[in-house]
Coordinates of C-alpha atoms and ligand atoms in Angstrom, one line a residue:
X12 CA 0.0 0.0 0.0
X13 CA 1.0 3.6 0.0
X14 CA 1.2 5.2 3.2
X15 CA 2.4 8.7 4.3
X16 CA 3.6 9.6 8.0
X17 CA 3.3 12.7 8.9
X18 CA 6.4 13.4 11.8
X19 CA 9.4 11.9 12.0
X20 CA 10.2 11.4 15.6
X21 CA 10.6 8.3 17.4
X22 CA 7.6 7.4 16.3
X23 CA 7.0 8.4 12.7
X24 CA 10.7 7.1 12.3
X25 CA 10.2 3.8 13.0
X26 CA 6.7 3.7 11.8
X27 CA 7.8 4.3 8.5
X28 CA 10.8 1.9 8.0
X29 CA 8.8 -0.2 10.0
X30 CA 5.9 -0.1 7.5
X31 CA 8.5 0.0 4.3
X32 CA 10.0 -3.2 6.3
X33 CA 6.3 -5.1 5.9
X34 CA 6.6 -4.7 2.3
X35 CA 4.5 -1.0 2.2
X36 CA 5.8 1.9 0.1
X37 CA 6.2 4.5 2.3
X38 CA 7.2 8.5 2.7
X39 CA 8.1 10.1 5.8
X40 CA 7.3 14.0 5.9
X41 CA 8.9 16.4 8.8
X42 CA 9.4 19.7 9.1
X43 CA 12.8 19.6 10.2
X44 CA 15.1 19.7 7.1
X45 CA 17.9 18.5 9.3
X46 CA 16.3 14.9 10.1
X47 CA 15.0 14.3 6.7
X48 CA 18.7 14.5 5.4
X49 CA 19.7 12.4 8.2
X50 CA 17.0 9.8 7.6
X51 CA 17.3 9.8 3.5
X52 CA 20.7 9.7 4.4
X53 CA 19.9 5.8 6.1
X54 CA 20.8 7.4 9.6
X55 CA 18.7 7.4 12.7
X56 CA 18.7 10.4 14.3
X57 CA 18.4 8.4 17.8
X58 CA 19.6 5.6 19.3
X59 CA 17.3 2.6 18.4
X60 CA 18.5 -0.6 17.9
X61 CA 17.8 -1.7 15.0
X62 CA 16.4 1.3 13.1
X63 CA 19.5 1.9 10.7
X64 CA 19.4 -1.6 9.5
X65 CA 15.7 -0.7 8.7
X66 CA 16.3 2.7 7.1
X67 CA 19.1 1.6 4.9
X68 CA 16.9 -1.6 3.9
X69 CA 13.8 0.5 3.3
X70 CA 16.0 3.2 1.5
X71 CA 17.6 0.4 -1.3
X72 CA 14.8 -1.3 -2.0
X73 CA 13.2 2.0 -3.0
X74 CA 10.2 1.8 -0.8
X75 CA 11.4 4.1 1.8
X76 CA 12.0 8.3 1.5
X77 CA 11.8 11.0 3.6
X78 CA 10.5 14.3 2.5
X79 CA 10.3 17.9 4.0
X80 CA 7.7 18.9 1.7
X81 CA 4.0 18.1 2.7
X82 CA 2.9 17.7 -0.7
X83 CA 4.7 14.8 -1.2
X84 CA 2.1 12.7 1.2
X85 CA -0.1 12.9 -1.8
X86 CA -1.2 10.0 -2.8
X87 CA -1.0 8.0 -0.2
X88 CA -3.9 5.8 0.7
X89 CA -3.5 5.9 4.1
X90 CA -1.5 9.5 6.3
X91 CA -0.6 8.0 9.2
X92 CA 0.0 11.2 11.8
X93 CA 2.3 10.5 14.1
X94 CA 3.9 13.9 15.6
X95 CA 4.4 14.6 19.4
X96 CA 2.0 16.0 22.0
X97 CA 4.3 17.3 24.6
X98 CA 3.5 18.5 27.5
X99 CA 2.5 22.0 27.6
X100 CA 5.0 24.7 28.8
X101 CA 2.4 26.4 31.7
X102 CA 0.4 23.5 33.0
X103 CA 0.3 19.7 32.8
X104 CA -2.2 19.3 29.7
X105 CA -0.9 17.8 26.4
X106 CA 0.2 20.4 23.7
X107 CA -1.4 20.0 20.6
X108 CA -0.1 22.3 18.6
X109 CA 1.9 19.8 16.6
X110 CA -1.0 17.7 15.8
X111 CA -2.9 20.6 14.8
X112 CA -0.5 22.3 12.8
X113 CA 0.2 18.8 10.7
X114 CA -3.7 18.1 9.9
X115 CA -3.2 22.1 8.8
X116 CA -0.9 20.9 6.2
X117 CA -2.3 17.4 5.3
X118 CA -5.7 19.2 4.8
X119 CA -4.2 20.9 1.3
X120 CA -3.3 17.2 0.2
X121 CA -5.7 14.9 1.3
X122 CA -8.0 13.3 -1.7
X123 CA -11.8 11.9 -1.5
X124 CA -11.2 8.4 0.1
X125 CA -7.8 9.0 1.9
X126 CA -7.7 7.4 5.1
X127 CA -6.1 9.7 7.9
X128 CA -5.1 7.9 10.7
X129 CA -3.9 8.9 14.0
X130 CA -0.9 8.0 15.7
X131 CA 0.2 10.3 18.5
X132 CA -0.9 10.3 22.1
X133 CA -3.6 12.7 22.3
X134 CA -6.4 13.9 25.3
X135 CA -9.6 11.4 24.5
X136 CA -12.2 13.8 22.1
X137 CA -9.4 15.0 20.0
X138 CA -10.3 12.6 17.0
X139 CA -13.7 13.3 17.2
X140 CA -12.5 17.2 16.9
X141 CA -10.5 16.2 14.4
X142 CA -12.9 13.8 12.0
X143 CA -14.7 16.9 11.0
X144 CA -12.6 18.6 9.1
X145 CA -11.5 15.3 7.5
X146 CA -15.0 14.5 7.1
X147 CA -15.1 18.0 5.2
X148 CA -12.6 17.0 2.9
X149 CA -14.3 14.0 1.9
X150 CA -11.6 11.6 3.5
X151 CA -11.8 9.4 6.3
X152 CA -10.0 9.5 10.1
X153 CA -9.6 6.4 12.0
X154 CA -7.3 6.4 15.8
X155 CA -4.7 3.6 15.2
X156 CA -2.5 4.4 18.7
X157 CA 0.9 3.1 19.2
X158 CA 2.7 1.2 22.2
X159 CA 6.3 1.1 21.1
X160 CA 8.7 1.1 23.9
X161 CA 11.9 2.9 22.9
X162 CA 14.5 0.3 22.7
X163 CA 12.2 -2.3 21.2
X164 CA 10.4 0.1 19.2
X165 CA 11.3 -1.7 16.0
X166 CA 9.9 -5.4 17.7
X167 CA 7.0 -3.1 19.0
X168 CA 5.9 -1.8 15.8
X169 CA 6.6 -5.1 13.5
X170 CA 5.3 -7.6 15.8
X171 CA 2.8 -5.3 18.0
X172 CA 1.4 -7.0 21.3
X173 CA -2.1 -5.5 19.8
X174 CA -3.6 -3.5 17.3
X175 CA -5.6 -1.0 18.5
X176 CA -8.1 1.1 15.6
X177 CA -10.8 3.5 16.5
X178 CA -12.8 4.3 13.6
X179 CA -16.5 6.3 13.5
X180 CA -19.6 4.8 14.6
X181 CA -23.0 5.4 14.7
X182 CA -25.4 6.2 17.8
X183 CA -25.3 2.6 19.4
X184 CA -21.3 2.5 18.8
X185 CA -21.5 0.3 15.4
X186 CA -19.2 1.3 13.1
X187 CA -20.5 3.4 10.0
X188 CA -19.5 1.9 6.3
X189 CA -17.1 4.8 6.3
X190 CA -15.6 3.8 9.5
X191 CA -15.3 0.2 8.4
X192 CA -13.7 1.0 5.3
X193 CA -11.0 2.3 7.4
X194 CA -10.8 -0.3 9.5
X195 CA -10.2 -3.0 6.6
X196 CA -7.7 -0.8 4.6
X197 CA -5.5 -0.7 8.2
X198 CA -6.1 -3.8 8.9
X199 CA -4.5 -4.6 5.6
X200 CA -1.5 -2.8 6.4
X201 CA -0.6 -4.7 9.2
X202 CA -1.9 -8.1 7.5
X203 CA 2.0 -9.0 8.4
X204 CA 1.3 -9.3 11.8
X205 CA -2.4 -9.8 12.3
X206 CA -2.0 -13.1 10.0
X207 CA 0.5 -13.9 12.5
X208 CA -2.2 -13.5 15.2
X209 CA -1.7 -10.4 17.0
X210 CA -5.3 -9.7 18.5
X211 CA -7.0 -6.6 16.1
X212 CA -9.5 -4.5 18.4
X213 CA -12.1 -2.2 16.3
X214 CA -13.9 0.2 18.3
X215 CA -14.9 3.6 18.6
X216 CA -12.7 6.9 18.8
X217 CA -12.8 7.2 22.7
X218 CA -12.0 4.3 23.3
X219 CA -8.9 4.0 20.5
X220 CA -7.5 7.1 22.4
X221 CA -8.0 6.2 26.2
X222 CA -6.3 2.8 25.2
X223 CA -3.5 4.4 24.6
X224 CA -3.3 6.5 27.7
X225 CA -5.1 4.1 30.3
X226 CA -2.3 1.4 29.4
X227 CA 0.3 3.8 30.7
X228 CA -1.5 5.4 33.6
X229 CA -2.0 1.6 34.6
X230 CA 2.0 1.2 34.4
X231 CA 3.1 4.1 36.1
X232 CA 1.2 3.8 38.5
X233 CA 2.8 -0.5 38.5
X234 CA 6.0 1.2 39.1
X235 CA 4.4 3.8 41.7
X236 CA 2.9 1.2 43.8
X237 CA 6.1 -0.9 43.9
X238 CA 8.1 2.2 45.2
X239 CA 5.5 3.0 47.6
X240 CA 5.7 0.0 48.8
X241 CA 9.7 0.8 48.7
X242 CA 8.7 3.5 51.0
X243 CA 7.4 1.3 53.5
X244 CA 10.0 -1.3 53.1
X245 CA 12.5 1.2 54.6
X246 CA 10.7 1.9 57.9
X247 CA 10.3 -1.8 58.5
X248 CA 13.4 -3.3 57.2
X249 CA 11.6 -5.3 54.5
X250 CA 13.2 -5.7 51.3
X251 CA 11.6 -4.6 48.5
X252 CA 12.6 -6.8 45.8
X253 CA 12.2 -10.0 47.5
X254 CA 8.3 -8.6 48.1
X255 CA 8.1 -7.6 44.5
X256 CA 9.4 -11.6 43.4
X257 CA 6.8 -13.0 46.2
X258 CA 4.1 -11.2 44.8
X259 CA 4.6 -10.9 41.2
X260 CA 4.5 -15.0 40.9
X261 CA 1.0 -14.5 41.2
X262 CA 0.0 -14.5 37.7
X263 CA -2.9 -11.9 38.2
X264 CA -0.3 -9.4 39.4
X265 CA 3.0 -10.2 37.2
X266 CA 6.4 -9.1 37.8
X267 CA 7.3 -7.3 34.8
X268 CA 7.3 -3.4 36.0
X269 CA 7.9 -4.1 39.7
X270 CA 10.7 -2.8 39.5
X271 CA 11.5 -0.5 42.6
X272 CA 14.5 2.1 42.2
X273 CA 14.0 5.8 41.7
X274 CA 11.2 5.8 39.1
X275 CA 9.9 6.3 36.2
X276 CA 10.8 8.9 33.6
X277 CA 11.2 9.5 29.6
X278 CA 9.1 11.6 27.1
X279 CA 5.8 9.3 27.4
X280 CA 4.7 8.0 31.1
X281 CA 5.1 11.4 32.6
X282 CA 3.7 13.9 30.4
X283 CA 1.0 11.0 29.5
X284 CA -0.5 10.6 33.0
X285 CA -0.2 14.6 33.6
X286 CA -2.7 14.9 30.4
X287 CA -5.1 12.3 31.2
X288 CA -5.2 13.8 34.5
X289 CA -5.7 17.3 33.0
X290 CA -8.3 15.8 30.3
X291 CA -10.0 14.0 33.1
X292 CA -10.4 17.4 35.2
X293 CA -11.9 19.0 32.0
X294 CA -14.3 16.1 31.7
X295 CA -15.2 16.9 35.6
X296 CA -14.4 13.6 36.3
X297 CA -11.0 14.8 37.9
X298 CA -11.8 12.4 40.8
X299 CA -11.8 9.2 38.9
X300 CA -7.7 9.9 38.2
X301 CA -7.0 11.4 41.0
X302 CA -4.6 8.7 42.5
X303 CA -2.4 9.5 39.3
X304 CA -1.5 12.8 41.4
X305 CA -0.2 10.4 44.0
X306 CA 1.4 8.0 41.4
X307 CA 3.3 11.2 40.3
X308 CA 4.6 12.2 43.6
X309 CA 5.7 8.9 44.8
X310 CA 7.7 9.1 41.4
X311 CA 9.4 12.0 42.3
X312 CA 10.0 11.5 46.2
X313 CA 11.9 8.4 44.4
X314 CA 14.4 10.5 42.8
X315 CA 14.8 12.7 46.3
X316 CA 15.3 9.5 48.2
X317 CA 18.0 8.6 46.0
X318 CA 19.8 11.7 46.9
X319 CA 19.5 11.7 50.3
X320 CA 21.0 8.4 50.4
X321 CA 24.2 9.5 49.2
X322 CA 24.0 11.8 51.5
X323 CA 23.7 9.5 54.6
X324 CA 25.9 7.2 53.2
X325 CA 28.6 10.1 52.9
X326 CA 28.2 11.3 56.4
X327 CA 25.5 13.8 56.0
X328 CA 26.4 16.0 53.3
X329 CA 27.5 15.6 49.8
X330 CA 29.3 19.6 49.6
X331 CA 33.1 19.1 47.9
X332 CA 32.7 15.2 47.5
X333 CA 33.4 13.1 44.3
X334 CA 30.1 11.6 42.9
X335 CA 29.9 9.6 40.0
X336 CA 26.6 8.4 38.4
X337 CA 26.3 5.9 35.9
X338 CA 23.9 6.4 33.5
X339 CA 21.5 9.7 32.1
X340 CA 19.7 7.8 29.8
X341 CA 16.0 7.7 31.1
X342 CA 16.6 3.9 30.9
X343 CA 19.0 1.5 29.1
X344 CA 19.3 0.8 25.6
X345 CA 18.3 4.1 24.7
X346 CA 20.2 7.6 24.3
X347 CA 16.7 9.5 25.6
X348 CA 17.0 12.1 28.9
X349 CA 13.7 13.8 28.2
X350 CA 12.8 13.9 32.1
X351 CA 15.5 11.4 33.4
X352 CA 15.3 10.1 36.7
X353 CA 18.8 9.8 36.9
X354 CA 19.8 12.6 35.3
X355 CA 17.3 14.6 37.9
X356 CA 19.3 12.9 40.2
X357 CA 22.9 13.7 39.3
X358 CA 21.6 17.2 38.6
X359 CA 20.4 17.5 42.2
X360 CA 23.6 16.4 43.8
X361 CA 25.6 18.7 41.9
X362 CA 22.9 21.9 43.0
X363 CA 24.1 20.2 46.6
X364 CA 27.8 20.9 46.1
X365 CA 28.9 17.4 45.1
X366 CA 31.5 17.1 42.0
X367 CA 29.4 15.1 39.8
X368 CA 30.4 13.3 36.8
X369 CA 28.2 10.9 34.2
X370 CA 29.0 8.6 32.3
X371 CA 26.6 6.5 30.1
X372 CA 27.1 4.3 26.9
X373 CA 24.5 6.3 24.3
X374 CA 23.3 9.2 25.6
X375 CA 26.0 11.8 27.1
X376 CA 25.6 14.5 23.8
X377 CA 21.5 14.3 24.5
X378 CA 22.4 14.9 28.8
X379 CA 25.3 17.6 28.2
X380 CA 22.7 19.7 25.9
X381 CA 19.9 19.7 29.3
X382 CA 22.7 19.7 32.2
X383 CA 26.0 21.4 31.0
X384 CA 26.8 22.0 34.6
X385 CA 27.5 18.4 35.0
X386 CA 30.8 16.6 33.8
X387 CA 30.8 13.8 31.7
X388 CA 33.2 10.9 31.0
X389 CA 32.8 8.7 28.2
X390 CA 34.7 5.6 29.8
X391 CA 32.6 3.9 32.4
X392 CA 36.3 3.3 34.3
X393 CA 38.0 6.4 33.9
X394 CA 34.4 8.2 35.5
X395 CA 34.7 5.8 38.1
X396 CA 38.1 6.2 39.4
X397 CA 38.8 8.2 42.7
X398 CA 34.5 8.9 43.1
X399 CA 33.7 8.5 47.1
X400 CA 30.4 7.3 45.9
X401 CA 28.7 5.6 42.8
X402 CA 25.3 5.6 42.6
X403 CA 23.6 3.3 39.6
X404 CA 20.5 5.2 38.1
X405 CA 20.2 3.8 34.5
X406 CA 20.2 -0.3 34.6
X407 CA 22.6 -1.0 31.2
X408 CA 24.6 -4.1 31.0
X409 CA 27.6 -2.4 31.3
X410 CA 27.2 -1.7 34.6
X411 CA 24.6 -3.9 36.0
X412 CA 26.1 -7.5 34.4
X413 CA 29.5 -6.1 33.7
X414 CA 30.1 -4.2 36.4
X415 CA 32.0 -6.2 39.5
X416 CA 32.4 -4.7 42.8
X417 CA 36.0 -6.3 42.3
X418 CA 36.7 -4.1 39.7
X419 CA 35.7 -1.1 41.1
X420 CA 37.2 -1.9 44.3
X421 CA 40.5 -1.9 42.0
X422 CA 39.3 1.7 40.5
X423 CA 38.9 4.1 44.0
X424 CA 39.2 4.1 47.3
X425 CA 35.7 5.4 48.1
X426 CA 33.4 2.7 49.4
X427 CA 30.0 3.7 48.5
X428 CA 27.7 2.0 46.3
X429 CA 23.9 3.8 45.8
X430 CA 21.9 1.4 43.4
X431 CA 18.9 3.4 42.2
X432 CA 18.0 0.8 40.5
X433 CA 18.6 -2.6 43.0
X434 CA 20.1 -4.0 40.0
X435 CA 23.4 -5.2 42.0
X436 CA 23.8 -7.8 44.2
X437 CA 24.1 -6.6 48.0
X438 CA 25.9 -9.3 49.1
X439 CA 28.7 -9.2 46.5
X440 CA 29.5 -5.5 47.1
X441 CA 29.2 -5.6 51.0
X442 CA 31.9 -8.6 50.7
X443 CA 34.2 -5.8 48.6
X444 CA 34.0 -3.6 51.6
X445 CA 31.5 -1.5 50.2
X446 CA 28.5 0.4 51.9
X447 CA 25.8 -0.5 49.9
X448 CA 22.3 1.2 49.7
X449 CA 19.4 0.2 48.1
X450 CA 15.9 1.4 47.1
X451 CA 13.7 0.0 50.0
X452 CA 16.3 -3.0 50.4
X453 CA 17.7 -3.3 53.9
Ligands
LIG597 C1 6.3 3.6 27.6 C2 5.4 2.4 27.5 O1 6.0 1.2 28.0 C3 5.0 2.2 26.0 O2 4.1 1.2 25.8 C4 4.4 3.5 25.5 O3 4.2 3.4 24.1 C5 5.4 4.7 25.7 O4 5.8 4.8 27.1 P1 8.9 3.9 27.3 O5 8.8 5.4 27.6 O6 9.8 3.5 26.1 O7 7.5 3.2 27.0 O8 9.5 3.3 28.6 P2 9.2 2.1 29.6 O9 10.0 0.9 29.2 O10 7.8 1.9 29.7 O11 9.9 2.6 30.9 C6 9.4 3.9 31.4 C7 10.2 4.2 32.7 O12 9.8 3.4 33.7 C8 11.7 4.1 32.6 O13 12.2 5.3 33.2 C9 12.0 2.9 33.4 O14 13.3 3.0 33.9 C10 10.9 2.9 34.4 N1 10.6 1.6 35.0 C11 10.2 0.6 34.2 C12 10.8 1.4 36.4 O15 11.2 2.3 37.1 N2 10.5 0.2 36.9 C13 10.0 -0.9 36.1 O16 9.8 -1.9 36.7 C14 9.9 -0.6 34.7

């Protein structure tokens, strides 16, 4: 099929050498000049594994180009929109600008029949605001969210857990003939995958869009209630990981995102539960979300608790001593800081008076450009050497699998180990002499 995407960000990026990759032929429109030559150029502009090999494939076989110029999404059978809602600058709503501002520009190419379809996360109403200007164009908008995790976004978007499509329906919620139109011609885009039997769901707008953001209020607030429960584990002595193994073998809870440590960050589970919690109040049904206030400031009392850990383990203050943190990508195999946890925290310490300095494996260029106050060392060793205290903050293999408390013993003097994300084992670093602190670990 022909397909458009309309942004070329994480999403859109992959999306479209993704789609190119199922055997679609497939243009990629942005705005910025810069990642269009980049991308036609078969480079990613961000760490994703996998995504070159994609781009370069996509790009030889012909069925893969980038474009600055809107025009060339004409067409296409199918625009898929997939450009980011951020969060706004004075509140905690999601920006649409972006979104807005595309459809703007699609609008002049769209043709009787075209099938828009929506990627990005957006407040639940927005494609119902949205189908009527489609609508006036005599094209048809359908909500087709996306669940790609960065680091697996190419896995995500090839093989998807689900597809998810919201298309128009009538008064009882049955889809019109235009809506299932839609449906079948997205369905037949990801035929790849749905033959393979990934579960299709066809349902209405609303729901399409509060998929998208009810899956990730339900795991932030996973990782929330595990560090709350961190929170308690550290006024009782309990261990936190051991709790999260005992419970997570019941197969109604799961251990996948127990994971205690100093939270959750990046540019989705954030800004994502701040907007449904903002769409919610505008709906006057503030209330029903409220506990994603609380799911938010456990997060952040994470990132604090960190902190004053390395101050308690360094005798109270932190002012003059040598800190080094490994990792400022929000989490591993990614070179992302939008809203880092451990970059928050490395950035606190140094407003404190400690000598910080970072080191991470993909994403020191992306931390420098949001904290050039910190120092950063490329080699995990050399950032290591002489620090009185190492705290852990981003979980890569480099440090969590390859990382011996041997070694480091062998690098500094200092004896302080802060693991923000109880990735170590306690007992191995305690027998190296170190002081070891966990997150709700005894
Ligand atoms: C998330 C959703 O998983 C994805 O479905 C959606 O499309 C976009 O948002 P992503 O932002 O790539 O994806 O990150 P994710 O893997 O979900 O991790 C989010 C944050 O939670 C990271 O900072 C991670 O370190 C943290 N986390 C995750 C924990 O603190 N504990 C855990 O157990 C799991």
């Amino acid at each position: 099929m022909k397909l458009s995407v309309i942004g070329c960000g994480y999403l859109g990026a992959v999306h479209a050498a993704a789609m190119a990759s199922l055997g679609h032929d497939v243009v990629g429109i942005d705005i910025d000049e810069q990642k269009i030559r980049m991308l036609s150029d078969g480079e990613a502009p961000f760490f994703e594994p996998g995504l070159t090999e994609l781009l370069e494939a996509g790009l030889t076989t012909g069925r893969l180009r980038f474009s600055s110029d809107p025009h060339d999404a004409e067409g296409a059978d199918i625009h898929f929109l997939a450009v980011g809602t951020p969060q706004v600058k004075d509140g905690s709503a999601a920006d649409l600008s972006f979104v807005d501002g595309a459809m703007d520009r699609l609008l002049s190419v769209l043709r009787p029949g075209d099938v828009v379809a929506g990627k990005s996360t957006v407040p639940v109403g927005t494609a119902a605001r949205l189908a009527h200007v489609v609508n006036a164009v005599g094209a048809t908008l359908a909500w087709n969210p996306e669940f790609l995790r960065e680091g697996w976004a190419v896995k995500d978007t090839v093989s998807p857990d689900r597809v998810v499509i919201g298309v128009e329906t009538d008064a009882v919620g049955a889809p019109t003939p235009r809506g299932i139109r839609a449906a079948d011609l997205l369905k037949e885009v990801y035929s790849a995958p749905l033959s393979s039997g990934t579960p299709c769901i066809i349902t209405d707008y609303a729901t399409a869009e509060l998929v998208k953001v009810a899956a990730n209020a339900f795991l932030a607030t996973k990782i929330s209630f595990i560090n709350a429960m961190a929170e308690i584990a550290e006024v009782t002595g309990a261990d936190v990981t051991t709790l999260a193994d005992a419970i997570g073998h019941d197969e109604r809870i799961g251990r996948r995102f127990l994971g205690a440590g100093i939270g959750f960050g990046g540019g989705c589970l954030p800004k994502d539960i701040r907007a449904f919690a903002a769409r919610a109040e505008e709906l006057g049904r503030g209330a029903s979300v409220d506990f994603l206030r609380s799911m938010d400031d456990i997060n952040m009392r994470r990132r604090a608790r960190a902190v004053h850990l390395v101050e308690e383990a360094l005798g109270g203050s932190v002012f003059g001593r040598r800190v080094t943190v490994l990792g400022a990508a929000f989490k591993p195999h990614s070179d992302d800081v939008r809203d880092s946890p451990g970059l928050d925290v490395a950035a606190r310490l140094h407003g404190l008076g400690a000598i910080v300095t970072v080191t991470d494996p993909a994403a020191i260029d992306n931390a420098r450009k949001v904290s050039p106050q910190l120092s950063y060392v490329e080699n995990r060793d050399d950032a290591i050497r002489d620090a009185d205290a190492i705290v852990l903050v981003t979980e890569w293999d480099q440090y969590r699998r390859q990382l011996s408390a041997v070694h480091v013993a062998s690098l500094t003097d200092g004896r302080v180990i802060v693991d923000g994300r109880n990735s170590f084992d306690p007992a191995e670093w305690r027998a190296a002499g170190f002081d070891y602190y966990g997150m709700g670990r005894p």
